[in-house]
Structures are given as C-alpha cells and as structure tokens.
Short mmCIF file of C-alpha atoms and ligand atoms in Angstrom, two decimals:
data_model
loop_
_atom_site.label_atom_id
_atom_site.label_comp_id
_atom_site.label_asym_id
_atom_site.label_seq_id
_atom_site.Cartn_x
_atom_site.Cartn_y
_atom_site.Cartn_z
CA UNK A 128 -24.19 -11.13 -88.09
CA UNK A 129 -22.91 -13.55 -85.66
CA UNK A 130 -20.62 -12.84 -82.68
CA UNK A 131 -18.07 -15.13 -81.57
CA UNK A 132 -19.59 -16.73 -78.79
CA UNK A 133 -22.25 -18.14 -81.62
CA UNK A 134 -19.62 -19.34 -83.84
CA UNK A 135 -18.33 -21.22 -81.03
CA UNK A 136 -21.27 -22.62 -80.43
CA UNK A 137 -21.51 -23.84 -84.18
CA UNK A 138 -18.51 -25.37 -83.55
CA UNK A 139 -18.80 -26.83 -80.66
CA UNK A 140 -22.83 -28.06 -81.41
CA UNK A 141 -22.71 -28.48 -85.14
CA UNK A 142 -25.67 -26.28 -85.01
CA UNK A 143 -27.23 -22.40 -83.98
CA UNK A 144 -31.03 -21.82 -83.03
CA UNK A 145 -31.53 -18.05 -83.51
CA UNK A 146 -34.81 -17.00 -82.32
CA UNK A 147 -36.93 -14.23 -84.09
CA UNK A 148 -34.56 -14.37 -86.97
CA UNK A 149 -37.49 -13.50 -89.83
CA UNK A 150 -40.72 -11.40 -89.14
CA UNK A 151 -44.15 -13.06 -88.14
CA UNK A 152 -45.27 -11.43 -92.03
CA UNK A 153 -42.34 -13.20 -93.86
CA UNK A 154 -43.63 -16.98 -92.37
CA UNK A 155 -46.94 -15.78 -93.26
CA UNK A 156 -46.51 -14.52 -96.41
CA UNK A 157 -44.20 -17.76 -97.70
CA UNK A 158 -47.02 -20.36 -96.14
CA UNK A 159 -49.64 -17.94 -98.52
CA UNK A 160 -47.73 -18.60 -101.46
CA UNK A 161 -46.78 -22.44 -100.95
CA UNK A 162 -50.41 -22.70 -100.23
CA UNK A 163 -51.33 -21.41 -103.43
CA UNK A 164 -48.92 -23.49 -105.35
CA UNK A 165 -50.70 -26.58 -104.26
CA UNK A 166 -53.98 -25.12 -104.80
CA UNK A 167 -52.28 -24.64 -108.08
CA UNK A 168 -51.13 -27.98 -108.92
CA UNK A 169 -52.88 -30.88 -110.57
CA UNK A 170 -52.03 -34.17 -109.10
CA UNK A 171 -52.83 -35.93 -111.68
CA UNK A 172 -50.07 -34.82 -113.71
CA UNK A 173 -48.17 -37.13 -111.55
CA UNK A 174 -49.25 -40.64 -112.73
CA UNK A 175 -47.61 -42.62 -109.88
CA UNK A 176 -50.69 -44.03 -108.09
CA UNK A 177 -51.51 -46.88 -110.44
CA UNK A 178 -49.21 -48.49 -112.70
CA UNK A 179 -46.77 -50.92 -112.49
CA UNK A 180 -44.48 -48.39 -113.31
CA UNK A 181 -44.54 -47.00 -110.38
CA UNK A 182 -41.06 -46.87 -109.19
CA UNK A 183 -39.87 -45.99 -111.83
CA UNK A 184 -42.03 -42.77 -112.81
CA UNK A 185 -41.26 -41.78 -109.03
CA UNK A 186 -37.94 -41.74 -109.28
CA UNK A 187 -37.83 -40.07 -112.62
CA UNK A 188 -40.24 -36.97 -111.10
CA UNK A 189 -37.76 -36.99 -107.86
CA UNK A 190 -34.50 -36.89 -109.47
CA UNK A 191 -35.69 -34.72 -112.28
CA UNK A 192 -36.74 -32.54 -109.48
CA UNK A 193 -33.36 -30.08 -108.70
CA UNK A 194 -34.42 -27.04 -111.03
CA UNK A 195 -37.84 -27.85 -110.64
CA UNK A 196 -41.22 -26.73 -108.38
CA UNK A 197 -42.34 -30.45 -107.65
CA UNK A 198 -45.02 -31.99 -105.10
CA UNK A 199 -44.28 -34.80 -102.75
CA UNK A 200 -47.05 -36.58 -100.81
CA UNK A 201 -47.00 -38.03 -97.89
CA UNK A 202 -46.65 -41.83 -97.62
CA UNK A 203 -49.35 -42.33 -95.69
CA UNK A 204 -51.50 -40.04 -98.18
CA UNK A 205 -53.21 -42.98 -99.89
CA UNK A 206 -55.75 -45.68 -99.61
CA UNK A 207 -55.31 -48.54 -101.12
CA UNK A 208 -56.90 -48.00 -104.57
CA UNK A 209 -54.72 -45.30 -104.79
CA UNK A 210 -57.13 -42.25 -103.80
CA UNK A 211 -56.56 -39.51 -101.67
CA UNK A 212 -57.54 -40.00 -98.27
CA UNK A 213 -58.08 -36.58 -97.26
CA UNK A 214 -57.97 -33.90 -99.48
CA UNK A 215 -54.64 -32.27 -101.79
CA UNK A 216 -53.97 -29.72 -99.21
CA UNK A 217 -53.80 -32.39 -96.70
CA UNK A 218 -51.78 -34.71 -98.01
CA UNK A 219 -48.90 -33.33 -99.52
CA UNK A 220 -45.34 -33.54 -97.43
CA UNK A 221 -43.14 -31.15 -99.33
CA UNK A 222 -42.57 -28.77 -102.54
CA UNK A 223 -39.04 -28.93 -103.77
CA UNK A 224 -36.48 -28.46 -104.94
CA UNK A 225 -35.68 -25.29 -106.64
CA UNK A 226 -38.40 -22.75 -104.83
CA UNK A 227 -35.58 -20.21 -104.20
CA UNK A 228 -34.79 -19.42 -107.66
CA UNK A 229 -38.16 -20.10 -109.59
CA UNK A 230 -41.21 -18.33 -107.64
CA UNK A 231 -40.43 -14.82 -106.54
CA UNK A 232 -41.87 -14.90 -103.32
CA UNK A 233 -39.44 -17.83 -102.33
CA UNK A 234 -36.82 -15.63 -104.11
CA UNK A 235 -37.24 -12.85 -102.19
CA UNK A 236 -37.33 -14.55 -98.54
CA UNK A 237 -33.82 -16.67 -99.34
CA UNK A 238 -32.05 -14.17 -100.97
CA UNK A 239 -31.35 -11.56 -97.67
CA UNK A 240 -28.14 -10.06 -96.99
CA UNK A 241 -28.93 -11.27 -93.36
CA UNK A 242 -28.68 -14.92 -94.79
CA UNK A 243 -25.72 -13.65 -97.31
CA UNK A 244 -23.62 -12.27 -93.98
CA UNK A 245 -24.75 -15.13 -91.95
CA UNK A 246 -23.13 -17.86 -94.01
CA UNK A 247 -20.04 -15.69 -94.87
CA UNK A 248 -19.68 -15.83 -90.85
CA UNK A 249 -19.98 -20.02 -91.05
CA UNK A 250 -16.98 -20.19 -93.60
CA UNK A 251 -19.08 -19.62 -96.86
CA UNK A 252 -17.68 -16.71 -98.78
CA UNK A 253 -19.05 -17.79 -101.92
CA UNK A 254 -22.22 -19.75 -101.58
CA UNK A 255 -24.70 -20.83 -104.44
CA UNK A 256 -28.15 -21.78 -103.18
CA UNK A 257 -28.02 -25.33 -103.84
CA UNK A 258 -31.63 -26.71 -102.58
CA UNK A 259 -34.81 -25.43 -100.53
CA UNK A 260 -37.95 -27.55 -99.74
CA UNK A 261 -41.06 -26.44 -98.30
CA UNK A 262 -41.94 -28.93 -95.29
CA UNK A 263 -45.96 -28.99 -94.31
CA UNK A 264 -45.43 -31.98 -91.56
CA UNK A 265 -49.30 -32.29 -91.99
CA UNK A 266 -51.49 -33.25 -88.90
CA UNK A 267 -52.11 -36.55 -87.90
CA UNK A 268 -49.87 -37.73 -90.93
CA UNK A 269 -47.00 -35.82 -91.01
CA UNK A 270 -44.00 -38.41 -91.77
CA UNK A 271 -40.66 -39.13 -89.65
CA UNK A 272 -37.15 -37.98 -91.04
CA UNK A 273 -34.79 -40.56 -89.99
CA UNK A 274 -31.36 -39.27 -88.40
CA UNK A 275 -29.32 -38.46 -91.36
CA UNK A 276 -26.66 -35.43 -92.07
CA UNK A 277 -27.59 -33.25 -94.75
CA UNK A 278 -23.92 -33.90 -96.09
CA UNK A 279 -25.34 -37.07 -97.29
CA UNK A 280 -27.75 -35.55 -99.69
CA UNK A 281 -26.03 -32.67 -100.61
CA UNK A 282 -22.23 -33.65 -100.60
CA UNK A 283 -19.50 -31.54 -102.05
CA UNK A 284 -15.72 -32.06 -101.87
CA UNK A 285 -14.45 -30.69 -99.37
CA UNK A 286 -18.13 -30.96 -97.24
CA UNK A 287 -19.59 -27.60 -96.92
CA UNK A 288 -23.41 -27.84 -97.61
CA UNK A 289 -25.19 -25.25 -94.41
CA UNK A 290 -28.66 -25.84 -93.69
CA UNK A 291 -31.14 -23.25 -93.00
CA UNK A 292 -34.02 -24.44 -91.74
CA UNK A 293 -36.80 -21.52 -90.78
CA UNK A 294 -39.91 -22.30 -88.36
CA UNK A 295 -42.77 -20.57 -90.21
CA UNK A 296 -45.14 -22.22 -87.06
CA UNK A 297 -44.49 -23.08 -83.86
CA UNK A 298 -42.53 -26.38 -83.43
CA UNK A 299 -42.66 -28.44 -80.40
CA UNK A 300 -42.17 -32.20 -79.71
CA UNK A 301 -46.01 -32.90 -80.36
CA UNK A 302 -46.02 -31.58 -83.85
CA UNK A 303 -43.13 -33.01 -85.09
CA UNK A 304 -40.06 -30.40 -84.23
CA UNK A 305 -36.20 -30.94 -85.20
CA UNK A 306 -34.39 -33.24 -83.02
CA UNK A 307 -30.05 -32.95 -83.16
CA UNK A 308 -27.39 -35.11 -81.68
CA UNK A 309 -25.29 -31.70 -80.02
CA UNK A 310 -21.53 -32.75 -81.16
CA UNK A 311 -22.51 -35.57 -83.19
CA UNK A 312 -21.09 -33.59 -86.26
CA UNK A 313 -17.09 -34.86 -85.20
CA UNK A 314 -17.85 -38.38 -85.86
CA UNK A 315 -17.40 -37.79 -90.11
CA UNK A 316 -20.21 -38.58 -92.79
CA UNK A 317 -21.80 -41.96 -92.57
CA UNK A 318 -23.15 -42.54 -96.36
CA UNK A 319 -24.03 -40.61 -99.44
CA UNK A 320 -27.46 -40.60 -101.74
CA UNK A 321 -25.90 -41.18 -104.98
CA UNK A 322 -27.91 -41.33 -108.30
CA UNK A 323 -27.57 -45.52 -109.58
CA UNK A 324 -25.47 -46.34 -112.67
CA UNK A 325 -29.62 -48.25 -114.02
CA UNK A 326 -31.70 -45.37 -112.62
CA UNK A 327 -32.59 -44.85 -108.84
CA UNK A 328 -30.83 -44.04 -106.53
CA UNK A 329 -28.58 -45.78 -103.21
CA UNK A 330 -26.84 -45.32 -99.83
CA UNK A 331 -22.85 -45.66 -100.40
CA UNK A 332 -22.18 -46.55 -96.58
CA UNK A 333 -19.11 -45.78 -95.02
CA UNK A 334 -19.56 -46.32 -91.31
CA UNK A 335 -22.83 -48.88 -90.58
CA UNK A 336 -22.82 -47.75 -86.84
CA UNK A 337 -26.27 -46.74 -85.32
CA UNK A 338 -26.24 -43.21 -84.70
CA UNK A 339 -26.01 -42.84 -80.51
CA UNK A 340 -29.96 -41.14 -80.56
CA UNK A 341 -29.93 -41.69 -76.62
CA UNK A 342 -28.12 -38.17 -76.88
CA UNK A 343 -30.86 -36.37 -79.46
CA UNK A 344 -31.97 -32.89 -77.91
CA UNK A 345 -35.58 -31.61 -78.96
CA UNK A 346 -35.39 -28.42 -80.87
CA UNK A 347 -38.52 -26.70 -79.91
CA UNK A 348 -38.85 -23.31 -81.35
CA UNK A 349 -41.36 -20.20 -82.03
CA UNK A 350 -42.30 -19.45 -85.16
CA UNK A 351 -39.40 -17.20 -87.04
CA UNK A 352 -36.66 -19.16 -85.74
CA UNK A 353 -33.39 -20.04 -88.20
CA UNK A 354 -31.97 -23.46 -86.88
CA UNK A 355 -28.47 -23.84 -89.12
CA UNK A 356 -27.06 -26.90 -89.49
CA UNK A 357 -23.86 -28.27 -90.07
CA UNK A 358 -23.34 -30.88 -92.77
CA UNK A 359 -22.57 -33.70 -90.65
CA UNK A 360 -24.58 -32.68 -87.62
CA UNK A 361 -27.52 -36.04 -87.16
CA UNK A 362 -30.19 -34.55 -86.98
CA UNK A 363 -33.85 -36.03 -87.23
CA UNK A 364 -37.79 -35.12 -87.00
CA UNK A 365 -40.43 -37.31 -86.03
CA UNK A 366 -44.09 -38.17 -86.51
CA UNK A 367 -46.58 -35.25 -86.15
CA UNK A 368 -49.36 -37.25 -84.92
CA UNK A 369 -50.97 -34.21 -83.34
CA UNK A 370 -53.85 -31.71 -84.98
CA UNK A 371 -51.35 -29.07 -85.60
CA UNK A 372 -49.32 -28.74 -88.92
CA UNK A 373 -45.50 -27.92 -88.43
CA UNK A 374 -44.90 -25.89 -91.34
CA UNK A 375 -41.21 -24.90 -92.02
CA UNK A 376 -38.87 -24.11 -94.95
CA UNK A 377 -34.99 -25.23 -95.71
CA UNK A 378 -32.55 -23.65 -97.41
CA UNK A 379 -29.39 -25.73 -98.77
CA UNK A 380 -25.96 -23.23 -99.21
CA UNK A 381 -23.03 -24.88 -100.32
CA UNK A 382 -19.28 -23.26 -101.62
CA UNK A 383 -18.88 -22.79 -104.83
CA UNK A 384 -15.52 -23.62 -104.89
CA UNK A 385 -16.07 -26.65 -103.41
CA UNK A 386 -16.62 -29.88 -105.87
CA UNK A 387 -20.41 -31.51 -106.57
CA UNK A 388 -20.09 -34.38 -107.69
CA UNK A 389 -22.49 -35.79 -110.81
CA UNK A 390 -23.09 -38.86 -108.49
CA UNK A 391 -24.96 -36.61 -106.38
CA UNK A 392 -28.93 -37.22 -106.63
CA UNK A 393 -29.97 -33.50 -106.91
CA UNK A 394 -28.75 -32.20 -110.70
CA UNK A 395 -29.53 -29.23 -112.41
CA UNK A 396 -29.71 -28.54 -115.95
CA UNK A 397 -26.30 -27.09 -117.60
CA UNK A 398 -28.44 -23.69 -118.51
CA UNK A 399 -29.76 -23.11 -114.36
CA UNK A 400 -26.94 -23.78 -112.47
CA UNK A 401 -27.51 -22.76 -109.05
CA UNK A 402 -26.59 -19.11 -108.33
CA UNK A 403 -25.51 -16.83 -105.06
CA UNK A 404 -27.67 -14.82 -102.79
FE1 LIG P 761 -31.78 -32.57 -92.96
#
C-alpha cells in the first residue's frame, strides 16, 4: 500500500496526507447516513440542558460512550435557557464512539483491506478498531480542537494508537482544516485523559511545556483525502467561522498486543471488545 519513500515520510513527519484515497460516493454515502442518524435521534433523551446535574449526566453519557452511537453538541449550540439556537442538524459537533462496528454503513467504509494493508505498512500487524467519530465542524460554530496527540486519549503500552482521519468535504484554513506540528511527534507524550477514581475524568501531565505552534503547517485537503497520524504527532483544528461545514470522519487503530489500560477514558463492555478490520 505504501512505498518506502511514504514510510519515511511517516517517520520523519509523524504524519501521511494521501490524496484521493476513498471515492467521491464513499464521502457521500457516509455524510447520508450520519445525516440520518441525527435526523434519527431525539435530543431530549439527553437531559443535560437543565439540571444541576449537569456535569455529572455529561460525563456519564461521554464515558459511557465507547460501544455506543452517541451525539455531542457543540458548545456554542445553546442559548442561555438552554434551547437550541439553530436547529438539531446544526448544532451537533460529533457522533461517536463506536460507528465502525454498530451501523453497517460505517462498517463497511472502515473495514477495507486498503485500510487493513495500510496500517500493517505503519507497524500494525494486528490492529483492533479502537474508536471512530464523525466530525460535522458546523458553519459559523464549528468548535477549536486544541493541540493534543491522539496518544493522550487513546494510550496503550507500548503507544501505538494510528489515526485515520478521512476528508469527506473539502478542508481549507477557512473552514476549519487539520493543522500538525511536522516532527513534533519526537518530543514523547505530554499527558493522558484518564477516567477519575470519583467519576470524571483528568489530564495526568507529564511535560507542562507549551507545544512550539509557531511551527503548525495547515493541512488543506480535497475531499477523499486519508491524513494518518501518529500517536504523538500535535496536531490541532481550529474555529470554522465560515458558511461551509468541514465534514470529516476518524478512525482510531491500535495493536492488539499492545496494553489499554482501564484508566483510559474510552471502555467498552467485556461482551464488545473492539475487533480487527
Ligand atoms: Fe486528534
């Protein structure tokens, strides 16, 4: 899948933008579906507008979310008596976390032998899909994603987590696209997400530095593009203050050999454990 001069540049990066790496039809046919699922879905089966509760409950339907199909809004969804602002379609941020394995379509477009041979080229011989969110970066409202690594959220011992992250529209600066530090995955992780010993969650920090974002390279790309990450590569996207949505979708791949940790946030039920491609 990859030749060596890519792999090298992996290496050498900490991450690989391969244009035209899924069809025009696949983006459209996954944006289809994740539209439907919010058409399908009931907000109000999330009570976390209005009670006092509300940290709480929103943890609980975050960290319960690893083998689930759950809805995220966006922060700045909301007024301030807790209605919408614009309507559902509008305001939602992501669908996660376990797309891949529970709708079919989702299924279908992660599981590839493409994706199966690609990650077998980064090191992966035996991958389990860990993770995928569906990202709407919504017009005019679209949040930032400050500069993490991925190895953060999704840590294993030794690190091995690979992102795929697919462009299902055009992203450019305006609209929100990646942004990645090119070599900033030597410097070793900075923190892990960990689940809290009285609910919640926290940062462990290991190294307080600021990341050195003076170096962050815009990752503008067509629609059908794969951008893989490595799992300490900073990476980062910002506002999409624009009228154009920056739809994309993420794929999380990690070794099954490799140790995950019950401190990690993301969990899965015993009886779905994450399977291969
Ligand atoms: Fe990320």
């Amino acid at each position: 899948m990859l030749t060596s001069d890519q792999r090298a540049e992996y290496e050498r990066d900490g991450f690989l933008v391969l244009s035209d790496f899924v069809s025009t039809d696949a983006c459209d046919r996954l944006r289809a579906r994740a539209e439907e699922l919010v058409r399908e879905f009931d907000p109000s089966v999330i009570s976390i507008f209005s009670t006092h509760e509300q940290t709480r409950t929103s943890d609980d339907y975050f960290l319960e979310s690893g083998d689930k199909i759950r809805f995220f809004f966006e922060e700045n969804a909301f007024n301030s008596d807790g209605s919408l602002r614009q309507s559902k379609e509008h305001s939602i941020n992501k669908i996660g976390h376990a797309l891949h394995d529970l709708d079919p379509v989702f299924d279908q477009f992660s599981r590839t032998n493409g994706l199966k041979q690609l990650v077998a080229d980064l090191g992966l011989a035996n991958p389990l899909l860990l993770q995928s969110m569906y990202i709407f970066k919504q017009p005019r409202i679209g949040g930032e994603v400050t500069c993490h690594q991925d190895g953060t959220f999704l840590y294993t011992e030794p690190l091995s987590v690979i992102g795929l992250w697919f462009a299902l529209e055009d992203a450019t600066i305006e609209n929100g696209c990646l942004w990645a530090i090119p070599g900033g995955h030597k410097l070793g992780l900075k923190s892990r997400f960990v689940r809290a010993e009285n609910g919640g969650t926290r940062f462990d920090v290991f190294d307080n530095s600021p990341w050195s974002e003076e170096n962050l390279l815009p990752l503008e790309v067509e629609k059908g593009t794969l951008i893989v990450l490595h799992p300490l590569l900073p990476h980062l996207s910002r506002e999409n203050r624009s009228a154009k949505s920056r739809h994309a979708y993420t794929l999380h791949v990690i070794d099954a050999a490799s140790r995950y940790p019950e401190t990690n946030w993301l969990q899965r039920a015993a009886d779905v454990p994450a399977r291969g491609f």
